[in-house]
mmCIF file of C-alpha atoms in Angstrom:
data_model
loop_
_atom_site.group_PDB
_atom_site.id
_atom_site.type_symbol
_atom_site.label_atom_id
_atom_site.label_comp_id
_atom_site.label_asym_id
_atom_site.label_seq_id
_atom_site.Cartn_x
_atom_site.Cartn_y
_atom_site.Cartn_z
ATOM 1 C CA GLY A 1188 78.485 -0.560 130.942
ATOM 2 C CA GLN A 1189 80.528 0.323 127.921
ATOM 3 C CA GLN A 1190 80.140 -2.010 124.971
ATOM 4 C CA VAL A 1191 82.097 -2.346 121.767
ATOM 5 C CA MET A 1192 80.383 -4.228 118.965
ATOM 6 C CA GLN A 1193 81.867 -5.385 115.705
ATOM 7 C CA ILE A 1194 80.159 -6.369 112.487
ATOM 8 C CA PRO A 1195 80.119 -8.679 110.751
ATOM 9 C CA GLN A 1196 80.855 -11.547 113.108
ATOM 10 C CA TYR A 1197 82.108 -13.700 110.217
ATOM 11 C CA GLN A 1198 83.134 -12.926 106.653
ATOM 12 C CA HIS A 1199 84.145 -15.290 103.871
ATOM 13 C CA VAL A 1200 85.710 -13.688 100.792
ATOM 14 C CA GLN A 1201 87.376 -14.903 97.643
ATOM 15 C CA GLU A 1202 91.046 -14.104 97.440
ATOM 16 C CA GLY A 1203 91.410 -10.732 95.773
ATOM 17 C CA GLU A 1204 88.126 -9.338 97.082
ATOM 18 C CA ASP A 1205 87.986 -6.475 99.545
ATOM 19 C CA PHE A 1206 86.958 -6.795 103.199
ATOM 20 C CA THR A 1207 85.709 -4.342 105.793
ATOM 21 C CA THR A 1208 84.957 -4.727 109.484
ATOM 22 C CA TYR A 1209 83.183 -2.096 111.541
ATOM 23 C CA CYS A 1210 83.567 -1.296 115.208
ATOM 24 C CA ASN A 1211 80.917 0.634 117.159
ATOM 25 C CA SER A 1212 81.134 1.881 120.716
ATOM 26 C CA SER A 1213 78.283 2.845 123.024
ATOM 27 C CA THR A 1214 80.432 5.694 124.378
ATOM 28 C CA THR A 1215 82.898 8.218 122.966
ATOM 29 C CA LEU A 1216 86.408 6.830 122.805
ATOM 30 C CA SER A 1217 89.740 8.457 123.629
ATOM 31 C CA ASN A 1218 91.473 6.212 121.145
ATOM 32 C CA ILE A 1219 91.047 2.874 119.456
ATOM 33 C CA GLN A 1220 93.442 0.038 118.747
ATOM 34 C CA TRP A 1221 93.198 -2.794 116.250
ATOM 35 C CA TYR A 1222 94.556 -6.306 116.735
ATOM 36 C CA LYS A 1223 94.771 -9.404 114.548
ATOM 37 C CA GLN A 1224 94.621 -12.936 115.894
ATOM 38 C CA ARG A 1225 95.603 -15.750 113.543
ATOM 39 C CA PRO A 1226 93.911 -19.138 114.064
ATOM 40 C CA GLY A 1227 95.567 -20.797 117.057
ATOM 41 C CA GLY A 1228 97.554 -17.658 117.781
ATOM 42 C CA HIS A 1229 97.411 -14.642 120.033
ATOM 43 C CA PRO A 1230 96.252 -11.071 119.332
ATOM 44 C CA VAL A 1231 98.907 -8.940 117.677
ATOM 45 C CA PHE A 1232 98.749 -5.149 117.770
ATOM 46 C CA LEU A 1233 98.238 -3.561 114.358
ATOM 47 C CA ILE A 1234 97.643 0.146 114.872
ATOM 48 C CA GLN A 1235 96.248 2.891 117.088
ATOM 49 C CA LEU A 1236 94.016 5.813 116.116
ATOM 50 C CA VAL A 1237 93.653 8.869 118.322
ATOM 51 C CA LYS A 1238 92.277 11.828 116.384
ATOM 52 C CA SER A 1239 88.719 12.371 115.202
ATOM 53 C CA GLY A 1240 88.418 11.419 111.519
ATOM 54 C CA GLU A 1241 91.940 9.972 111.460
ATOM 55 C CA VAL A 1242 92.864 7.634 108.593
ATOM 56 C CA LYS A 1243 95.970 5.454 108.620
ATOM 57 C CA LYS A 1244 97.244 2.986 106.059
ATOM 58 C CA GLN A 1245 99.449 -0.070 106.337
ATOM 59 C CA LYS A 1246 100.025 -1.492 102.861
ATOM 60 C CA ARG A 1247 96.636 -3.002 101.905
ATOM 61 C CA LEU A 1248 95.021 -2.136 105.273
ATOM 62 C CA THR A 1249 93.199 1.164 105.838
ATOM 63 C CA PHE A 1250 92.040 2.155 109.309
ATOM 64 C CA GLN A 1251 89.589 4.945 110.011
ATOM 65 C CA PHE A 1252 88.368 6.613 113.200
ATOM 66 C CA GLY A 1253 84.934 8.229 113.030
ATOM 67 C CA GLU A 1254 84.376 11.947 113.410
ATOM 68 C CA ALA A 1255 82.415 11.409 116.619
ATOM 69 C CA LYS A 1256 85.080 8.962 117.904
ATOM 70 C CA LYS A 1257 82.436 6.303 118.518
ATOM 71 C CA ASN A 1258 83.175 4.073 115.549
ATOM 72 C CA SER A 1259 86.047 2.789 113.494
ATOM 73 C CA SER A 1260 86.644 0.608 110.476
ATOM 74 C CA LEU A 1261 89.328 -1.602 109.025
ATOM 75 C CA HIS A 1262 89.360 -2.130 105.272
ATOM 76 C CA ILE A 1263 91.568 -4.659 103.494
ATOM 77 C CA THR A 1264 92.052 -4.231 99.756
ATOM 78 C CA ALA A 1265 92.562 -7.327 97.594
ATOM 79 C CA THR A 1266 92.623 -9.892 100.379
ATOM 80 C CA GLN A 1267 95.253 -12.614 100.481
ATOM 81 C CA THR A 1268 95.231 -15.961 102.267
ATOM 82 C CA THR A 1269 97.645 -14.497 104.810
ATOM 83 C CA ASP A 1270 94.894 -12.105 105.929
ATOM 84 C CA VAL A 1271 92.964 -14.978 107.526
ATOM 85 C CA GLY A 1272 92.245 -14.458 111.209
ATOM 86 C CA THR A 1273 90.066 -12.567 113.652
ATOM 87 C CA TYR A 1274 90.294 -8.802 113.758
ATOM 88 C CA PHE A 1275 89.544 -7.069 117.049
ATOM 89 C CA CYS A 1276 89.128 -3.426 117.870
ATOM 90 C CA ALA A 1277 89.778 -2.220 121.416
ATOM 91 C CA GLY A 1278 88.437 1.101 122.601
ATOM 92 C CA LEU A 1279 89.668 3.268 125.437
ATOM 93 C CA SER A 1280 87.010 5.343 127.136
ATOM 94 C CA GLY A 1281 87.319 7.340 130.330
ATOM 95 C CA THR A 1282 89.188 4.835 132.447
ATOM 96 C CA TYR A 1283 92.537 3.341 131.540
ATOM 97 C CA LYS A 1284 90.858 0.119 130.542
ATOM 98 C CA TYR A 1285 90.601 -1.041 126.929
ATOM 99 C CA ILE A 1286 87.346 -2.764 126.012
ATOM 100 C CA PHE A 1287 87.751 -5.303 123.240
ATOM 101 C CA GLY A 1288 85.168 -5.696 120.520
ATOM 102 C CA THR A 1289 83.475 -8.964 119.667
ATOM 103 C CA GLY A 1290 85.814 -9.543 116.706
ATOM 104 C CA THR A 1291 85.312 -10.324 113.023
ATOM 105 C CA ARG A 1292 86.552 -13.672 111.792
ATOM 106 C CA LEU A 1293 87.835 -13.489 108.216
ATOM 107 C CA LYS A 1294 88.237 -16.492 105.944
ATOM 108 C CA VAL A 1295 89.837 -16.061 102.546
ATOM 109 C CA LEU A 1296 89.073 -18.670 99.902
ATOM 110 C CA ALA A 1297 91.868 -19.302 97.405
ATOM 111 C CA GLU B 1208 108.866 -15.087 119.662
ATOM 112 C CA THR B 1209 106.370 -12.785 121.337
ATOM 113 C CA GLY B 1210 108.393 -11.478 124.280
ATOM 114 C CA VAL B 1211 105.614 -12.716 126.532
ATOM 115 C CA THR B 1212 105.870 -16.372 127.544
ATOM 116 C CA GLN B 1213 103.040 -18.346 129.089
ATOM 117 C CA THR B 1214 103.205 -21.782 130.685
ATOM 118 C CA PRO B 1215 101.753 -24.281 130.437
ATOM 119 C CA ARG B 1216 100.324 -24.071 126.926
ATOM 120 C CA HIS B 1217 97.616 -26.590 127.748
ATOM 121 C CA LEU B 1218 96.116 -27.608 131.078
ATOM 122 C CA VAL B 1219 93.438 -30.131 131.920
ATOM 123 C CA MET B 1220 92.248 -30.185 135.500
ATOM 124 C CA GLY B 1221 89.429 -31.446 137.633
ATOM 125 C CA MET B 1222 87.129 -29.106 139.504
ATOM 126 C CA THR B 1223 88.797 -29.861 142.836
ATOM 127 C CA ASN B 1224 92.379 -29.342 141.668
ATOM 128 C CA LYS B 1225 94.637 -26.387 142.364
ATOM 129 C CA LYS B 1226 96.950 -25.182 139.621
ATOM 130 C CA SER B 1227 98.729 -22.010 138.562
ATOM 131 C CA LEU B 1228 99.274 -20.309 135.234
ATOM 132 C CA LYS B 1229 102.529 -18.462 134.716
ATOM 133 C CA CYS B 1230 103.381 -15.486 132.549
ATOM 134 C CA GLU B 1231 106.778 -13.898 132.019
ATOM 135 C CA GLN B 1232 107.529 -10.848 129.908
ATOM 136 C CA HIS B 1233 110.971 -9.976 128.578
ATOM 137 C CA LEU B 1234 110.068 -6.532 127.246
ATOM 138 C CA GLY B 1235 110.793 -4.350 130.276
ATOM 139 C CA HIS B 1236 107.125 -3.405 130.549
ATOM 140 C CA ASN B 1237 105.479 -2.073 133.709
ATOM 141 C CA ALA B 1238 101.920 -3.313 133.259
ATOM 142 C CA MET B 1239 100.637 -6.878 132.948
ATOM 143 C CA TYR B 1240 97.171 -8.233 132.248
ATOM 144 C CA TRP B 1241 95.138 -11.432 132.424
ATOM 145 C CA TYR B 1242 92.377 -11.960 129.854
ATOM 146 C CA LYS B 1243 89.883 -14.760 129.365
ATOM 147 C CA GLN B 1244 88.955 -15.688 125.779
ATOM 148 C CA SER B 1245 85.925 -17.926 125.335
ATOM 149 C CA ALA B 1246 84.357 -19.028 122.078
ATOM 150 C CA LYS B 1247 81.993 -16.458 120.590
ATOM 151 C CA LYS B 1248 82.772 -13.890 123.299
ATOM 152 C CA PRO B 1249 85.012 -10.832 123.276
ATOM 153 C CA LEU B 1250 88.224 -10.821 125.234
ATOM 154 C CA GLU B 1251 87.348 -10.339 128.901
ATOM 155 C CA LEU B 1252 89.793 -8.371 131.012
ATOM 156 C CA MET B 1253 90.254 -10.097 134.366
ATOM 157 C CA PHE B 1254 93.099 -8.369 136.190
ATOM 158 C CA VAL B 1255 95.624 -5.596 135.599
ATOM 159 C CA TYR B 1256 98.836 -4.950 137.472
ATOM 160 C CA SER B 1257 100.781 -1.734 137.095
ATOM 161 C CA LEU B 1258 104.185 -1.509 138.778
ATOM 162 C CA GLU B 1259 103.310 -4.707 140.650
ATOM 163 C CA GLU B 1260 100.156 -3.187 142.110
ATOM 164 C CA ARG B 1261 96.709 -4.487 141.168
ATOM 165 C CA VAL B 1262 94.777 -1.673 139.507
ATOM 166 C CA GLU B 1263 91.846 -3.563 137.982
ATOM 167 C CA ASN B 1264 89.777 -6.432 139.261
ATOM 168 C CA ASN B 1265 86.802 -6.962 137.013
ATOM 169 C CA SER B 1266 84.363 -8.797 139.260
ATOM 170 C CA VAL B 1267 86.254 -12.018 138.767
ATOM 171 C CA PRO B 1268 85.201 -14.971 140.977
ATOM 172 C CA SER B 1269 87.484 -15.601 143.925
ATOM 173 C CA ARG B 1270 88.431 -19.011 142.551
ATOM 174 C CA PHE B 1271 90.840 -17.011 140.373
ATOM 175 C CA SER B 1272 93.654 -15.393 142.357
ATOM 176 C CA PRO B 1273 96.350 -13.302 140.663
ATOM 177 C CA GLU B 1274 99.863 -12.699 141.915
ATOM 178 C CA CYS B 1275 102.508 -10.307 140.613
ATOM 179 C CA PRO B 1276 105.779 -10.786 142.499
ATOM 180 C CA ASN B 1277 107.690 -8.413 140.213
ATOM 181 C CA SER B 1278 107.142 -6.461 137.003
ATOM 182 C CA SER B 1279 108.274 -9.376 134.819
ATOM 183 C CA HIS B 1280 106.141 -12.159 136.264
ATOM 184 C CA LEU B 1281 102.439 -12.699 136.651
ATOM 185 C CA PHE B 1282 100.618 -15.730 137.987
ATOM 186 C CA LEU B 1283 97.002 -16.819 138.001
ATOM 187 C CA HIS B 1284 96.219 -19.292 140.760
ATOM 188 C CA LEU B 1285 93.246 -21.526 140.118
ATOM 189 C CA HIS B 1286 91.191 -23.545 142.580
ATOM 190 C CA THR B 1287 87.791 -25.194 142.569
ATOM 191 C CA LEU B 1288 87.077 -24.157 138.996
ATOM 192 C CA GLN B 1289 83.820 -24.742 137.135
ATOM 193 C CA PRO B 1290 83.287 -26.186 133.636
ATOM 194 C CA GLU B 1291 82.401 -22.713 132.325
ATOM 195 C CA ASP B 1292 85.935 -21.611 133.222
ATOM 196 C CA SER B 1293 87.275 -23.655 130.308
ATOM 197 C CA ALA B 1294 88.793 -21.089 127.957
ATOM 198 C CA LEU B 1295 92.011 -19.649 126.575
ATOM 199 C CA TYR B 1296 93.724 -17.494 129.203
ATOM 200 C CA LEU B 1297 95.904 -14.804 127.703
ATOM 201 C CA CYS B 1298 98.548 -12.756 129.429
ATOM 202 C CA ALA B 1299 99.600 -9.391 128.036
ATOM 203 C CA SER B 1300 101.995 -6.621 128.938
ATOM 204 C CA SER B 1301 102.401 -2.975 128.006
ATOM 205 C CA GLN B 1302 104.975 -0.277 128.593
ATOM 206 C CA GLY B 1303 102.634 1.602 130.890
ATOM 207 C CA TYR B 1304 99.042 1.316 132.004
ATOM 208 C CA GLY B 1305 96.360 2.946 129.897
ATOM 209 C CA GLY B 1306 96.810 5.730 127.391
ATOM 210 C CA ASN B 1307 98.494 5.007 124.102
ATOM 211 C CA GLN B 1308 100.109 1.727 125.012
ATOM 212 C CA PRO B 1309 99.783 -1.291 122.730
ATOM 213 C CA GLN B 1310 99.487 -4.612 124.500
ATOM 214 C CA HIS B 1311 101.777 -7.530 123.714
ATOM 215 C CA PHE B 1312 100.112 -10.899 124.192
ATOM 216 C CA GLY B 1313 101.484 -14.324 125.009
ATOM 217 C CA ASP B 1314 100.355 -17.483 123.246
ATOM 218 C CA GLY B 1315 97.926 -18.286 126.046
ATOM 219 C CA THR B 1316 97.100 -21.301 128.179
ATOM 220 C CA ARG B 1317 94.260 -23.475 126.904
ATOM 221 C CA LEU B 1318 92.435 -24.575 130.051
ATOM 222 C CA SER B 1319 89.958 -27.432 130.131
ATOM 223 C CA ILE B 1320 87.964 -28.217 133.267
ATOM 224 C CA LEU B 1321 86.666 -31.743 133.553
#
Protein backbone atom coordinates (compact mmCIF):
# COMPACT_ATOMS: atom_id res chain seq x y z
CA GLY A 1 0.00 0.00 0.00
CA GLN A 2 0.91 3.63 -0.22
CA GLN A 3 3.51 4.80 2.27
CA VAL A 4 4.67 8.25 3.24
CA MET A 5 8.00 8.44 5.04
CA GLN A 6 9.55 11.41 6.74
CA ILE A 7 13.15 12.05 7.69
CA PRO A 8 14.60 12.69 10.11
CA GLN A 9 12.47 11.14 12.83
CA TYR A 10 13.95 13.52 15.43
CA GLN A 11 15.93 16.73 15.19
CA HIS A 12 17.49 18.82 17.94
CA VAL A 13 18.72 22.28 16.94
CA GLN A 14 20.08 25.30 18.71
CA GLU A 15 17.80 28.29 18.61
CA GLY A 16 18.66 30.30 15.53
CA GLU A 17 19.74 27.31 13.45
CA ASP A 18 17.83 26.17 10.39
CA PHE A 19 15.75 22.99 10.19
CA THR A 20 14.49 20.87 7.32
CA THR A 21 12.21 17.85 7.22
CA TYR A 22 11.68 15.73 4.14
CA CYS A 23 8.62 13.79 3.08
CA ASN A 24 8.78 10.95 0.54
CA SER A 25 5.89 9.05 -0.97
CA SER A 26 5.96 5.65 -2.64
CA THR A 27 3.39 6.91 -5.17
CA THR A 28 2.73 10.14 -7.07
CA LEU A 29 0.63 12.55 -5.06
CA SER A 30 -2.25 14.79 -6.14
CA ASN A 31 -1.39 17.24 -3.40
CA ILE A 32 0.32 17.36 -0.05
CA GLN A 33 -0.57 19.03 3.22
CA TRP A 34 1.62 19.91 6.19
CA TYR A 35 0.54 19.91 9.82
CA LYS A 36 2.20 20.88 13.10
CA GLN A 37 1.45 19.20 16.41
CA ARG A 38 2.72 20.90 19.56
CA PRO A 39 3.60 18.65 22.52
CA GLY A 40 0.33 17.60 24.17
CA GLY A 41 -1.66 19.21 21.38
CA HIS A 42 -3.42 18.24 18.20
CA PRO A 43 -2.30 18.54 14.56
CA VAL A 44 -2.89 21.98 13.10
CA PHE A 45 -3.04 22.55 9.35
CA LEU A 46 -0.20 24.70 8.02
CA ILE A 47 -0.38 24.65 4.23
CA GLN A 48 -1.28 22.73 1.09
CA LEU A 49 0.77 22.29 -2.09
CA VAL A 50 -0.81 21.19 -5.35
CA LYS A 51 1.41 22.01 -8.31
CA SER A 52 4.60 20.26 -9.38
CA GLY A 53 7.63 22.24 -8.16
CA GLU A 54 5.44 24.59 -6.10
CA VAL A 55 7.12 26.67 -3.38
CA LYS A 56 5.18 28.51 -0.69
CA LYS A 57 6.41 30.62 2.19
CA GLN A 58 4.91 31.47 5.55
CA LYS A 59 7.23 33.86 7.37
CA ARG A 60 10.23 31.69 8.33
CA LEU A 61 8.70 28.49 6.88
CA THR A 62 9.30 27.43 3.27
CA PHE A 63 7.38 24.52 1.77
CA GLN A 64 8.32 22.81 -1.47
CA PHE A 65 6.62 20.17 -3.61
CA GLY A 66 8.91 18.07 -5.80
CA GLU A 67 8.81 18.14 -9.58
CA ALA A 68 7.69 14.52 -9.70
CA LYS A 69 5.10 15.17 -6.94
CA LYS A 70 6.49 12.30 -4.87
CA ASN A 71 8.36 14.33 -2.28
CA SER A 72 8.10 17.53 -0.31
CA SER A 73 10.10 19.49 2.21
CA LEU A 74 9.55 21.98 4.99
CA HIS A 75 12.39 24.33 5.86
CA ILE A 76 12.42 26.61 8.90
CA THR A 77 14.91 29.47 8.91
CA ALA A 78 16.36 30.64 12.23
CA THR A 79 14.34 28.38 14.50
CA GLN A 80 12.68 29.71 17.63
CA THR A 81 11.50 27.88 20.74
CA THR A 82 7.94 28.30 19.50
CA ASP A 83 8.77 26.02 16.56
CA VAL A 84 8.96 23.00 18.88
CA GLY A 85 6.62 20.19 17.90
CA THR A 86 6.10 17.37 15.43
CA TYR A 87 5.69 18.21 11.78
CA PHE A 88 3.61 15.87 9.64
CA CYS A 89 3.08 15.74 5.92
CA ALA A 90 -0.08 14.16 4.53
CA GLY A 91 -0.27 13.06 0.93
CA LEU A 92 -3.32 12.55 -1.23
CA SER A 93 -2.97 9.90 -3.90
CA GLY A 94 -5.68 8.45 -6.09
CA THR A 95 -8.38 7.96 -3.50
CA TYR A 96 -9.81 10.72 -1.35
CA LYS A 97 -7.80 9.50 1.59
CA TYR A 98 -4.85 11.43 3.02
CA ILE A 99 -1.95 9.28 4.20
CA PHE A 100 0.01 10.88 7.02
CA GLY A 101 3.77 10.66 7.19
CA THR A 102 5.68 9.33 10.17
CA GLY A 103 6.42 12.86 11.43
CA THR A 104 9.57 14.72 12.44
CA ARG A 105 9.85 15.77 16.06
CA LEU A 106 11.71 19.07 16.44
CA LYS A 107 13.31 20.25 19.66
CA VAL A 108 14.82 23.71 19.84
CA LEU A 109 17.44 24.35 22.50
CA ALA A 110 17.54 27.90 23.85
CA GLU B 1 -10.59 26.83 20.72
CA THR B 2 -10.34 24.35 17.87
CA GLY B 3 -13.95 24.19 16.68
CA VAL B 4 -13.78 20.45 17.18
CA THR B 5 -14.53 19.26 20.72
CA GLN B 6 -13.76 15.79 22.00
CA THR B 7 -14.91 14.21 25.25
CA PRO B 8 -13.65 12.81 27.46
CA ARG B 9 -10.07 14.07 27.32
CA HIS B 10 -8.81 11.05 29.22
CA LEU B 11 -10.30 7.59 29.64
CA VAL B 12 -9.06 4.58 31.56
CA MET B 13 -10.99 1.37 31.07
CA GLY B 14 -10.70 -2.33 31.60
CA MET B 15 -10.73 -4.78 28.72
CA THR B 16 -14.30 -5.85 29.45
CA ASN B 17 -15.78 -2.36 29.69
CA LYS B 18 -17.93 -0.57 27.14
CA LYS B 19 -17.42 3.15 26.63
CA SER B 20 -17.93 5.76 23.94
CA LEU B 21 -15.85 8.65 22.68
CA LYS B 22 -17.67 11.75 21.50
CA CYS B 23 -16.74 14.36 18.94
CA GLU B 24 -18.63 17.52 18.04
CA GLN B 25 -17.67 20.04 15.39
CA HIS B 26 -18.95 23.60 15.27
CA LEU B 27 -17.52 24.48 11.86
CA GLY B 28 -20.39 23.47 9.57
CA HIS B 29 -18.25 20.78 7.96
CA ASN B 30 -19.63 17.78 6.07
CA ALA B 31 -16.91 15.21 6.69
CA MET B 32 -15.66 13.77 9.98
CA TYR B 33 -12.81 11.41 10.75
CA TRP B 34 -11.46 9.17 13.50
CA TYR B 35 -7.69 8.70 13.76
CA LYS B 36 -5.56 6.63 16.10
CA GLN B 37 -2.19 8.09 17.17
CA SER B 38 0.23 5.71 18.86
CA ALA B 39 3.77 6.44 19.96
CA LYS B 40 6.31 6.17 17.16
CA LYS B 41 3.63 5.49 14.53
CA PRO B 42 2.04 7.76 11.94
CA LEU B 43 -1.54 8.86 12.32
CA GLU B 44 -3.77 5.93 11.36
CA LEU B 45 -7.05 6.75 9.67
CA MET B 46 -9.81 4.58 11.14
CA PHE B 47 -13.13 5.83 9.79
CA VAL B 48 -14.46 8.61 7.58
CA TYR B 49 -18.00 9.89 7.35
CA SER B 50 -19.14 12.20 4.59
CA LEU B 51 -22.65 13.66 4.82
CA GLU B 52 -23.34 11.17 7.62
CA GLU B 53 -22.46 8.21 5.43
CA ARG B 54 -19.43 6.02 6.18
CA VAL B 55 -17.05 6.23 3.23
CA GLU B 56 -13.90 4.69 4.69
CA ASN B 57 -13.37 1.77 7.01
CA ASN B 58 -9.71 0.94 7.20
CA SER B 59 -9.73 -2.67 8.36
CA VAL B 60 -10.43 -1.59 11.90
CA PRO B 61 -11.27 -4.38 14.39
CA SER B 62 -14.96 -4.73 15.15
CA ARG B 63 -14.38 -3.81 18.79
CA PHE B 64 -14.40 -0.24 17.46
CA SER B 65 -17.81 0.87 16.20
CA PRO B 66 -18.39 4.36 14.79
CA GLU B 67 -21.66 6.25 14.72
CA CYS B 68 -22.52 9.51 12.97
CA PRO B 69 -26.05 10.60 13.85
CA ASN B 70 -25.69 13.96 12.08
CA SER B 71 -23.00 16.01 10.37
CA SER B 72 -21.94 17.69 13.63
CA HIS B 73 -21.51 14.64 15.84
CA LEU B 74 -19.36 11.56 15.66
CA PHE B 75 -19.03 8.76 18.18
CA LEU B 76 -16.63 5.87 18.60
CA HIS B 77 -18.09 3.02 20.63
CA LEU B 78 -15.55 0.81 22.34
CA HIS B 79 -15.98 -2.69 23.72
CA THR B 80 -13.67 -5.51 24.73
CA LEU B 81 -10.55 -3.52 23.91
CA GLN B 82 -6.99 -4.82 24.07
CA PRO B 83 -3.93 -3.23 25.71
CA GLU B 84 -2.53 -2.35 22.27
CA ASP B 85 -5.57 -0.12 21.75
CA SER B 86 -4.14 2.36 24.26
CA ALA B 87 -3.47 5.50 22.23
CA LEU B 88 -4.60 9.05 21.53
CA TYR B 89 -7.81 9.03 19.48
CA LEU B 90 -8.23 12.13 17.38
CA CYS B 91 -11.36 13.36 15.69
CA ALA B 92 -11.15 15.70 12.71
CA SER B 93 -13.53 17.42 10.34
CA SER B 94 -13.27 19.04 6.93
CA GLN B 95 -15.52 21.08 4.70
CA GLY B 96 -15.82 18.24 2.22
CA TYR B 97 -14.31 14.81 1.76
CA GLY B 98 -11.04 14.52 -0.13
CA GLY B 99 -9.58 17.02 -2.54
CA ASN B 100 -8.15 20.25 -1.23
CA GLN B 101 -9.74 20.21 2.19
CA PRO B 102 -7.65 20.86 5.30
CA GLN B 103 -8.64 18.84 8.33
CA HIS B 104 -9.39 20.46 11.68
CA PHE B 105 -8.51 18.27 14.63
CA GLY B 106 -9.85 18.08 18.16
CA ASP B 107 -7.63 17.77 21.21
CA GLY B 108 -8.12 14.01 21.30
CA THR B 109 -9.05 11.43 23.91
CA ARG B 110 -6.13 9.74 25.65
CA LEU B 111 -7.27 6.14 26.11
CA SER B 112 -5.57 3.71 28.45
CA ILE B 113 -6.60 0.05 28.58
CA LEU B 114 -5.80 -1.78 31.77
